[in-house]
Tab-separated table of C-alpha atoms in Angstrom:
chain	number	residue	atom	x	y	z
A	18	MET	CA	-39.589	67.257	-21.410
A	19	SER	CA	-42.960	67.463	-19.782
A	20	SER	CA	-43.219	68.809	-16.297
A	21	LYS	CA	-44.091	66.535	-13.396
A	22	GLY	CA	-47.824	65.771	-13.243
A	23	GLU	CA	-48.468	66.907	-16.856
A	24	HIS	CA	-50.441	64.401	-18.947
A	25	GLN	CA	-48.542	62.912	-21.856
A	26	THR	CA	-50.257	62.215	-25.179
A	27	VAL	CA	-50.349	58.649	-26.513
A	28	PRO	CA	-49.945	58.079	-30.262
A	29	LEU	CA	-53.032	56.729	-32.032
A	30	SER	CA	-51.067	53.738	-33.311
A	31	VAL	CA	-50.318	52.722	-29.724
A	32	LEU	CA	-53.978	53.029	-28.739
A	33	LEU	CA	-55.060	50.896	-31.703
A	34	LYS	CA	-52.458	48.282	-30.842
A	35	ARG	CA	-53.662	48.177	-27.235
A	36	GLU	CA	-57.275	47.800	-28.391
A	37	SER	CA	-56.322	44.982	-30.747
A	38	GLU	CA	-54.380	43.206	-28.002
A	39	SER	CA	-57.291	43.679	-25.589
A	40	GLU	CA	-59.664	41.958	-28.033
A	41	LYS	CA	-57.271	39.035	-28.310
A	42	ILE	CA	-57.028	38.829	-24.533
A	43	GLU	CA	-60.817	38.789	-24.111
A	44	ASN	CA	-61.561	36.213	-26.810
A	45	PRO	CA	-59.486	33.029	-26.881
A	46	GLU	CA	-59.513	30.515	-29.692
A	47	ILE	CA	-61.600	27.417	-28.925
A	48	LEU	CA	-60.627	24.105	-30.536
A	49	HIS	CA	-62.552	20.956	-29.661
A	50	GLY	CA	-62.943	17.287	-30.455
A	51	GLN	CA	-64.932	14.341	-29.176
A	52	ALA	CA	-64.852	10.554	-29.312
A	53	SER	CA	-66.964	7.737	-27.930
A	54	GLN	CA	-67.487	4.009	-27.964
A	55	SER	CA	-71.042	2.910	-27.360
A	56	LYS	CA	-72.278	-0.055	-25.329
A	57	LYS	CA	-75.859	1.014	-24.535
A	58	GLY	CA	-76.280	4.103	-26.738
A	59	GLU	CA	-77.157	6.361	-23.785
A	60	ASP	CA	-74.327	8.945	-23.971
A	61	PHE	CA	-74.996	12.226	-25.791
A	62	THR	CA	-72.961	15.411	-26.287
A	63	LEU	CA	-73.594	19.057	-27.121
A	64	LEU	CA	-70.827	21.050	-28.828
A	65	LYS	CA	-71.544	24.678	-29.778
A	66	THR	CA	-68.796	27.260	-30.274
A	67	GLU	CA	-70.746	30.102	-31.877
A	68	CYS	CA	-73.633	30.710	-29.475
A	69	GLN	CA	-74.780	34.319	-29.643
A	70	ARG	CA	-76.343	36.608	-27.072
A	71	ALA	CA	-77.479	40.193	-27.403
A	72	ILE	CA	-75.560	42.881	-25.560
A	73	ARG	CA	-76.260	46.570	-25.216
A	74	ASP	CA	-74.294	47.537	-28.301
A	75	GLY	CA	-74.283	44.402	-30.434
A	76	VAL	CA	-73.837	40.636	-30.213
A	77	ALA	CA	-71.397	38.553	-28.166
A	78	THR	CA	-70.454	34.911	-28.636
A	79	PHE	CA	-69.801	32.115	-26.168
A	80	SER	CA	-69.211	28.356	-26.306
A	81	VAL	CA	-71.138	25.489	-24.741
A	82	PHE	CA	-70.059	21.874	-24.226
A	83	GLY	CA	-72.312	19.309	-22.587
A	84	LEU	CA	-72.052	15.606	-21.766
A	85	PHE	CA	-75.228	13.699	-20.885
A	86	ASP	CA	-74.720	10.134	-19.629
A	87	GLY	CA	-78.142	8.479	-19.560
A	88	HIS	CA	-79.315	5.442	-17.636
A	89	ASN	CA	-82.473	3.330	-17.724
A	90	GLY	CA	-82.972	4.498	-21.302
A	91	SER	CA	-81.900	7.506	-23.360
A	92	ALA	CA	-85.018	9.718	-23.043
A	93	ALA	CA	-83.714	11.924	-20.209
A	94	ALA	CA	-80.327	12.466	-21.863
A	95	ILE	CA	-81.906	13.431	-25.196
A	96	PHE	CA	-84.457	15.750	-23.569
A	97	THR	CA	-81.767	17.468	-21.494
A	98	LYS	CA	-79.489	17.938	-24.492
A	99	GLU	CA	-82.347	19.590	-26.420
A	100	ASN	CA	-83.673	21.840	-23.656
A	101	LEU	CA	-81.110	22.650	-20.966
A	102	LEU	CA	-79.288	25.482	-22.732
A	103	ASN	CA	-82.506	27.341	-23.576
A	104	ASN	CA	-83.732	26.927	-19.996
A	105	VAL	CA	-80.494	28.398	-18.636
A	106	LEU	CA	-80.519	31.341	-21.026
A	107	SER	CA	-84.181	32.119	-20.304
A	108	ALA	CA	-83.240	32.644	-16.641
A	109	ILE	CA	-80.761	35.425	-17.515
A	110	PRO	CA	-82.042	39.018	-17.742
A	111	ALA	CA	-81.621	40.849	-21.033
A	112	ASP	CA	-79.203	43.705	-21.722
A	113	LEU	CA	-76.353	42.659	-19.443
A	114	ASN	CA	-72.729	43.492	-20.122
A	115	ARG	CA	-70.096	40.744	-20.092
A	116	ASP	CA	-69.210	40.972	-16.391
A	117	GLU	CA	-72.874	40.976	-15.350
A	118	TRP	CA	-73.717	38.066	-17.657
A	119	VAL	CA	-70.882	35.970	-16.263
A	120	SER	CA	-71.863	36.856	-12.695
A	121	VAL	CA	-75.459	35.624	-13.031
A	122	LEU	CA	-74.549	32.384	-14.832
A	123	PRO	CA	-74.200	30.233	-11.667
A	124	ARG	CA	-77.710	31.031	-10.475
A	125	ALA	CA	-79.181	30.752	-13.976
A	126	LEU	CA	-77.610	27.291	-14.310
A	127	VAL	CA	-79.344	26.158	-11.120
A	128	ALA	CA	-82.691	27.440	-12.417
A	129	GLY	CA	-82.132	25.819	-15.815
A	130	PHE	CA	-81.232	22.419	-14.364
A	131	VAL	CA	-84.270	22.373	-12.061
A	132	LYS	CA	-86.650	23.489	-14.807
A	133	THR	CA	-85.318	20.825	-17.201
A	134	ASP	CA	-85.827	18.125	-14.581
A	135	LYS	CA	-89.314	19.387	-13.718
A	136	ASP	CA	-90.369	19.486	-17.380
A	137	PHE	CA	-89.001	16.006	-18.059
A	138	GLN	CA	-90.658	14.440	-15.028
A	139	GLU	CA	-94.016	15.742	-16.267
A	140	ARG	CA	-93.589	13.319	-19.182
A	141	ALA	CA	-93.769	10.444	-16.654
A	142	LYS	CA	-90.738	8.631	-18.076
A	143	THR	CA	-88.398	6.895	-15.674
A	144	SER	CA	-84.980	7.318	-17.296
A	145	GLY	CA	-82.359	9.645	-15.897
A	146	THR	CA	-79.116	11.304	-16.888
A	147	THR	CA	-75.967	12.772	-15.419
A	148	VAL	CA	-74.977	16.172	-16.802
A	149	THR	CA	-71.673	18.017	-17.067
A	150	PHE	CA	-72.317	21.392	-18.696
A	151	VAL	CA	-69.555	23.861	-19.598
A	152	ILE	CA	-70.006	27.485	-20.699
A	153	ILE	CA	-66.935	29.409	-21.889
A	154	GLU	CA	-67.256	33.203	-22.106
A	155	GLY	CA	-63.951	34.862	-22.909
A	156	TRP	CA	-61.450	33.463	-20.416
A	157	VAL	CA	-64.134	32.573	-17.873
A	158	VAL	CA	-65.172	28.907	-17.652
A	159	THR	CA	-68.346	27.945	-15.772
A	160	VAL	CA	-69.081	24.266	-15.098
A	161	ALA	CA	-72.340	22.852	-13.692
A	162	SER	CA	-72.611	19.153	-12.916
A	163	VAL	CA	-74.867	16.468	-11.486
A	164	GLY	CA	-73.835	12.823	-11.363
A	165	ASP	CA	-70.449	11.203	-11.894
A	166	SER	CA	-69.120	12.496	-15.190
A	167	ARG	CA	-66.187	14.833	-14.573
A	168	CYS	CA	-64.537	17.940	-15.943
A	169	ILE	CA	-60.838	18.666	-15.429
A	170	PHE	CA	-58.592	21.463	-16.697
A	171	GLN	CA	-54.847	21.594	-17.181
A	172	SER	CA	-53.351	25.044	-17.494
A	173	ALA	CA	-50.519	25.860	-19.879
A	174	GLU	CA	-48.318	25.944	-16.778
A	175	GLY	CA	-49.110	22.259	-16.168
A	176	ASP	CA	-51.354	22.539	-13.101
A	177	ILE	CA	-54.496	20.371	-12.882
A	178	TYR	CA	-57.844	21.682	-11.636
A	179	TYR	CA	-61.025	19.729	-10.862
A	180	LEU	CA	-64.071	21.713	-11.997
A	181	SER	CA	-66.917	19.299	-11.188
A	182	ALA	CA	-68.190	17.301	-8.203
A	183	ASP	CA	-68.754	13.551	-7.901
A	184	HIS	CA	-72.287	12.752	-6.712
A	185	ARG	CA	-71.767	9.031	-6.203
A	186	LEU	CA	-73.223	7.955	-2.869
A	187	GLU	CA	-70.214	5.723	-2.300
A	188	CYS	CA	-67.834	8.660	-1.939
A	189	ASN	CA	-70.021	11.555	-0.773
A	190	GLU	CA	-71.009	11.347	2.897
A	191	GLU	CA	-72.720	14.741	2.903
A	192	GLU	CA	-75.069	13.629	0.126
A	193	ARG	CA	-75.852	10.369	1.942
A	194	GLU	CA	-76.867	12.341	5.013
A	195	ARG	CA	-79.023	14.712	2.931
A	196	ILE	CA	-80.938	11.834	1.318
A	197	THR	CA	-81.648	10.020	4.575
A	198	ALA	CA	-82.739	13.303	6.184
A	199	SER	CA	-85.147	13.826	3.264
A	200	GLY	CA	-86.758	10.391	3.660
A	201	GLY	CA	-84.686	8.133	1.419
A	202	GLU	CA	-82.647	5.095	2.404
A	203	VAL	CA	-79.025	4.396	1.520
A	204	GLY	CA	-77.584	0.877	1.416
A	205	ARG	CA	-76.065	-1.833	-0.736
A	206	LEU	CA	-77.929	-4.450	-2.719
A	207	ASN	CA	-79.181	-7.177	-0.388
A	208	THR	CA	-78.789	-10.653	-1.854
A	209	GLY	CA	-80.507	-12.398	1.039
A	210	GLY	CA	-79.158	-13.916	4.221
A	211	GLY	CA	-77.764	-10.533	5.266
A	212	ALA	CA	-75.170	-10.385	2.471
A	213	GLN	CA	-74.787	-6.993	0.772
A	214	ILE	CA	-72.894	-6.347	-2.446
A	215	GLY	CA	-72.048	-3.534	-4.840
A	216	PRO	CA	-71.868	0.235	-4.341
A	217	LEU	CA	-74.092	2.239	-2.018
A	218	ARG	CA	-77.474	2.972	-3.571
A	219	CYS	CA	-80.550	5.049	-2.821
A	220	TRP	CA	-83.758	3.135	-2.135
A	221	PRO	CA	-86.354	2.897	-3.574
A	222	GLY	CA	-84.946	2.660	-7.074
A	223	GLY	CA	-81.396	1.507	-6.407
A	224	LEU	CA	-79.657	4.538	-7.994
A	225	CYS	CA	-76.028	4.944	-6.925
A	226	LEU	CA	-76.100	8.713	-7.587
A	227	SER	CA	-77.492	11.442	-5.351
A	228	ARG	CA	-78.107	13.984	-8.124
A	229	SER	CA	-79.373	13.632	-11.679
A	230	ILE	CA	-81.996	14.897	-14.096
A	231	GLY	CA	-85.011	12.593	-14.388
A	232	ASP	CA	-85.254	9.367	-12.335
A	233	MET	CA	-88.795	10.105	-11.175
A	234	ASP	CA	-89.207	6.520	-9.942
A	235	VAL	CA	-86.435	6.929	-7.368
A	236	GLY	CA	-87.676	9.889	-5.309
A	237	GLU	CA	-87.316	13.627	-5.664
A	238	TYR	CA	-84.613	13.804	-3.003
A	239	ILE	CA	-82.415	12.707	-5.911
A	240	VAL	CA	-82.088	16.342	-6.954
A	241	PRO	CA	-81.160	18.149	-10.185
A	242	VAL	CA	-79.495	21.058	-8.331
A	243	PRO	CA	-75.960	21.219	-9.787
A	244	PHE	CA	-72.587	21.812	-8.256
A	245	VAL	CA	-71.295	24.954	-9.990
A	246	LYS	CA	-67.722	26.164	-10.276
A	247	GLN	CA	-66.607	29.247	-12.164
A	248	VAL	CA	-62.966	30.118	-12.839
A	249	LYS	CA	-61.007	32.675	-14.812
A	250	LEU	CA	-58.075	31.254	-16.761
A	251	SER	CA	-54.742	32.854	-17.391
A	252	THR	CA	-54.419	34.095	-20.971
A	253	ALA	CA	-51.941	31.294	-21.645
A	254	GLY	CA	-54.979	28.979	-21.755
A	255	GLY	CA	-54.902	25.229	-21.425
A	256	ARG	CA	-56.813	21.992	-22.052
A	257	LEU	CA	-60.258	21.017	-20.757
A	258	ILE	CA	-61.413	17.372	-20.614
A	259	VAL	CA	-65.029	16.303	-20.015
A	260	SER	CA	-65.585	12.545	-19.816
A	261	SER	CA	-68.216	10.073	-18.660
A	262	ASP	CA	-67.539	7.644	-15.821
A	263	GLY	CA	-66.486	5.074	-18.424
A	264	VAL	CA	-63.208	7.008	-18.559
A	265	TRP	CA	-62.774	8.039	-14.920
A	266	ASP	CA	-63.486	4.549	-13.573
A	267	VAL	CA	-60.194	3.551	-15.200
A	268	LEU	CA	-57.993	6.604	-15.770
A	269	SER	CA	-56.804	9.265	-13.336
A	270	ALA	CA	-56.704	12.885	-14.473
A	271	GLU	CA	-52.932	12.689	-14.741
A	272	VAL	CA	-53.008	9.566	-16.924
A	273	ALA	CA	-55.761	10.961	-19.167
A	274	LEU	CA	-53.809	14.157	-19.786
A	275	GLU	CA	-50.480	12.409	-20.286
A	276	CYS	CA	-51.753	9.844	-22.795
A	277	CYS	CA	-52.880	12.561	-25.217
A	278	ARG	CA	-50.155	15.136	-24.672
A	279	GLY	CA	-49.305	17.135	-27.796
A	280	MET	CA	-52.277	15.771	-29.782
A	281	PRO	CA	-54.985	17.962	-31.350
A	282	PRO	CA	-58.393	17.743	-29.596
A	283	ASP	CA	-59.978	15.148	-31.925
A	284	ALA	CA	-57.049	12.772	-31.644
A	285	ALA	CA	-56.729	13.463	-27.917
A	286	ALA	CA	-60.363	12.522	-27.235
A	287	ALA	CA	-60.003	9.340	-29.282
A	288	GLN	CA	-56.806	8.382	-27.443
A	289	ILE	CA	-58.392	8.848	-24.011
A	290	VAL	CA	-61.348	6.644	-24.970
A	291	LYS	CA	-58.981	4.052	-26.446
A	292	GLU	CA	-56.903	3.959	-23.241
A	293	ALA	CA	-60.012	3.528	-21.085
A	294	VAL	CA	-61.508	0.760	-23.214
A	295	GLN	CA	-58.212	-1.110	-23.485
A	296	ALA	CA	-57.862	-1.058	-19.713
A	297	LYS	CA	-61.240	-2.557	-18.797
A	298	GLY	CA	-63.028	-3.482	-22.021
A	299	LEU	CA	-66.185	-1.792	-23.276
A	300	ARG	CA	-68.481	-2.372	-20.308
A	301	ASP	CA	-70.215	1.011	-20.471
A	302	ASP	CA	-70.704	3.898	-22.897
A	303	THR	CA	-67.367	5.728	-22.892
A	304	THR	CA	-67.345	9.335	-24.109
A	305	CYS	CA	-64.773	12.136	-24.026
A	306	ILE	CA	-64.772	15.803	-25.061
A	307	VAL	CA	-61.464	17.690	-25.297
A	308	VAL	CA	-61.411	21.495	-25.545
A	309	ASP	CA	-58.254	23.558	-26.065
A	310	ILE	CA	-58.572	27.204	-24.966
A	311	LEU	CA	-55.773	29.158	-26.608
A	312	PRO	CA	-54.582	32.709	-27.255
A	313	LEU	CA	-55.531	33.850	-30.755
A	314	GLU	CA	-53.022	33.702	-33.587
A	315	LYS	CA	-50.774	31.291	-31.744
A	316	PRO	CA	-50.342	27.662	-32.831
A	317	PRO	CA	-51.315	25.173	-30.125
A	318	PRO	CA	-48.061	24.529	-28.240
A	319	PRO	CA	-47.386	21.102	-26.768
A	320	LEU	CA	-48.310	21.093	-23.095
A	321	PRO	CA	-45.335	21.044	-20.704
A	322	PRO	CA	-44.542	17.979	-18.638
A	323	PRO	CA	-47.158	17.690	-15.899
A	324	LYS	CA	-46.347	18.740	-12.383
A	325	LYS	CA	-46.823	16.267	-9.596
A	326	ALA	CA	-50.417	16.844	-8.523
A	327	VAL	CA	-51.364	16.397	-4.891
A	328	LYS	CA	-55.155	16.357	-4.735
A	329	CYS	CA	-55.411	17.692	-1.215
A	330	LYS	CA	-53.460	20.794	-2.261
A	331	LEU	CA	-55.301	21.545	-5.500
A	332	LYS	CA	-57.776	23.838	-3.731
A	333	ALA	CA	-54.980	26.139	-2.646
A	334	MET	CA	-53.893	26.665	-6.251
A	335	PHE	CA	-56.925	28.787	-7.003
A	336	ARG	CA	-56.549	32.504	-6.533
A	337	LYS	CA	-59.729	33.850	-4.966
A	338	LYS	CA	-61.536	36.711	-6.670
A	339	SER	CA	-60.896	40.021	-4.988
A	340	SER	CA	-63.870	41.491	-3.149
A	341	GLU	CA	-63.108	44.844	-4.749
A	342	SER	CA	-64.402	45.360	-8.267
A	343	SER	CA	-61.870	46.057	-10.986
A	344	SER	CA	-62.016	47.461	-14.493
A	345	HIS	CA	-59.684	46.786	-17.404
A	346	SER	CA	-60.358	50.300	-18.655
A	347	ASP	CA	-58.649	52.102	-15.786
A	348	LYS	CA	-55.598	49.924	-15.220
A	349	GLU	CA	-53.216	47.762	-17.176
A	350	TYR	CA	-54.271	44.184	-17.808
A	351	THR	CA	-52.349	41.797	-15.594
A	352	GLU	CA	-52.244	38.132	-16.493
A	353	PRO	CA	-52.992	35.883	-13.514
A	354	ASP	CA	-50.289	33.335	-12.860
A	355	VAL	CA	-52.822	30.769	-11.659
A	356	VAL	CA	-56.458	29.992	-12.307
A	357	GLU	CA	-58.642	32.451	-10.411
A	358	GLU	CA	-61.709	31.053	-8.641
A	359	LEU	CA	-64.750	33.288	-9.101
A	360	PHE	CA	-67.517	31.083	-7.683
A	361	GLU	CA	-68.100	27.653	-6.147
A	362	GLU	CA	-71.252	26.256	-4.550
A	363	GLY	CA	-72.663	22.764	-4.196
A	364	SER	CA	-75.634	23.076	-1.843
A	365	ALA	CA	-78.755	21.120	-2.812
A	366	MET	CA	-81.064	23.732	-1.205
A	367	LEU	CA	-82.710	26.179	-3.606
A	368	SER	CA	-83.137	28.791	-0.880
A	369	GLU	CA	-79.356	28.843	-0.446
A	370	ARG	CA	-78.554	28.773	-4.180
A	371	PHE	CA	-80.930	31.623	-5.041
A	372	ASP	CA	-80.006	33.764	-2.036
A	373	THR	CA	-76.430	34.386	-3.163
A	374	LYS	CA	-75.674	38.073	-3.641
A	375	TYR	CA	-74.965	39.151	-7.209
A	376	PRO	CA	-74.070	42.553	-8.710
A	377	VAL	CA	-77.245	42.530	-10.808
A	378	CYS	CA	-80.240	43.704	-8.808
A	379	ASN	CA	-82.827	42.571	-11.382
A	380	MET	CA	-81.673	38.935	-11.632
A	381	PHE	CA	-85.187	37.870	-10.695
A	382	LYS	CA	-88.274	39.734	-11.826
A	383	LEU	CA	-90.746	40.382	-9.024
A	384	PHE	CA	-93.681	38.523	-10.562
A	385	THR	CA	-91.802	35.787	-12.452
A	386	CYS	CA	-91.038	32.300	-11.132
A	387	ALA	CA	-87.293	32.017	-10.525
A	388	VAL	CA	-87.234	28.456	-11.914
A	389	CYS	CA	-89.737	28.109	-14.759
A	390	GLN	CA	-90.023	31.839	-15.656
A	391	LEU	CA	-93.831	31.659	-15.414
A	392	GLU	CA	-95.425	35.078	-15.046
A	393	MET	CA	-97.484	35.368	-11.860
A	394	LYS	CA	-100.024	37.842	-10.591
A	395	PRO	CA	-99.156	39.840	-7.451
A	396	GLY	CA	-99.635	37.625	-4.413
A	397	GLU	CA	-99.482	34.321	-6.322
A	398	GLY	CA	-95.802	33.606	-5.805
A	399	ASN	CA	-94.140	31.815	-2.893
A	400	SER	CA	-90.951	33.315	-1.485
A	401	ILE	CA	-87.982	30.991	-1.943
A	402	HIS	CA	-87.206	31.657	1.733
A	403	ALA	CA	-90.592	30.474	3.076
A	404	GLY	CA	-90.068	27.956	5.856
A	405	THR	CA	-86.299	28.511	6.073
A	406	SER	CA	-84.397	29.699	9.138
A	407	ASN	CA	-83.953	33.190	7.731
A	408	SER	CA	-87.587	33.596	6.699
A	409	VAL	CA	-88.412	35.384	9.952
A	410	LYS	CA	-86.055	38.205	8.970
A	411	LEU	CA	-87.693	38.706	5.584
A	412	ARG	CA	-90.733	40.668	4.506
A	413	PRO	CA	-93.599	38.994	2.613
A	414	TRP	CA	-92.477	40.582	-0.635
A	415	ASP	CA	-88.846	39.505	-0.351
A	416	GLY	CA	-88.050	37.265	-3.307
A	417	PRO	CA	-87.101	35.571	-5.437
A	418	PHE	CA	-90.426	33.777	-5.867
A	419	LEU	CA	-91.594	30.374	-7.077
A	420	CYS	CA	-94.897	29.455	-8.698
A	421	THR	CA	-97.021	26.872	-6.907
A	422	SER	CA	-95.717	24.023	-9.067
A	423	CYS	CA	-92.048	24.894	-8.513
A	424	GLN	CA	-92.671	25.421	-4.798
A	425	GLU	CA	-93.999	21.834	-4.650
A	426	LYS	CA	-90.876	20.691	-6.474
A	427	LYS	CA	-88.674	22.505	-3.940
A	428	GLU	CA	-90.523	20.942	-0.999
A	429	ALA	CA	-90.230	17.458	-2.507
A	430	MET	CA	-86.478	17.848	-2.989
A	431	GLU	CA	-86.124	18.897	0.642
A	432	GLY	CA	-88.169	15.952	1.918
A	433	LYS	CA	-91.095	18.131	3.022
A	434	ARG	CA	-93.547	16.166	0.887
A	435	PRO	CA	-94.055	12.422	1.493
A	436	SER	CA	-92.066	10.216	-0.881
A	437	GLY	CA	-94.176	8.938	-3.745
A	438	ASN	CA	-96.718	11.745	-3.430
A	439	LYS	CA	-95.933	13.047	-6.903
A	440	ARG	CA	-98.223	15.075	-9.091
A	441	ASP	CA	-100.253	12.981	-11.512
A	442	SER	CA	-99.245	13.289	-15.141
A	443	ASP	CA	-99.913	11.403	-18.326
A	444	SER	CA	-97.198	9.892	-20.465
A	445	ASP	CA	-96.661	11.520	-23.850
């Protein structure tokens, strides 16, 4: 018997077993499927499960799933599919460990969305696209969205979580107020004689969304700044569904999940699309991505019967991240019984999105534009805080900084530049 306080040795076999179990905990199995029925040919998807990033002692993998629902042509959706991921990754510093990498993702996603929109608008094409973009790193899921496609998650325990925001003007009063304050007008289509029909739209242009990538003919107060939500799943996993509005205009989250219960991802995606099309006919491109996030070496179990979901109470189901840092190396791993919320922010103001405190002090390089990553000479950059209420408390060298072009983009999105006063550019 060892005396009280004396350290006990742990057999090597036990240590190896713990290490093996830890690897399984950190890296779930990702199974996915997609299905679509096309009306206009403007929906596009991105499915990548073996993305690699360098870490200090090797290479780590992560998964990316994107849905791009184009309108007024497919150019914006195609361009965003081809460029968004690289733009996000270029905004992340090198040599970060897993926790640091996950922590900077929300701000990097904002930079990547804005850069993609800025680059596309320089092509002087008028199409636009909604975007729902999902990055899965271990058990952490980060979702960035603009527009009206949606992402939902059902845990293995049967609870439903909404991981995206709806930027339809019809249902988002805060966005309507932001647009009118920035110089746009919000109203329904006027048929003459005072009669108004259809959903609320932004004028000029008539777009019924407040956020998108592209749409340069509408006005830059239609912003590409995404709503971002980041959650940590329990190691029991669950099912993620990303669908265009062709699905959500017809099916509730509960119905979509129930109609494909027990099916593998490919069949589940096809069934959801089938249910949506049968209900209303094929009036719009209808696309669905289903992703199962599962513990390794376990067959996908059928999901339990769904619990009765009350939307107004869903927020309370998230367990907030503790303000105190924790390490798996110095305490036993404890499986959360609910999804843990790590981050949520939906502001359309870049100064607010880039001012969030992160545990990585070098998120932004001093002489690099926070959006387009352009290298600048000392004194060339514009502080992201210039002209904001907290700018008086900051020193001239307080960043992050924007290049002149991205500063103009920021001012246009905030209504500080007259509508229609866009930079001249030639079409490709």
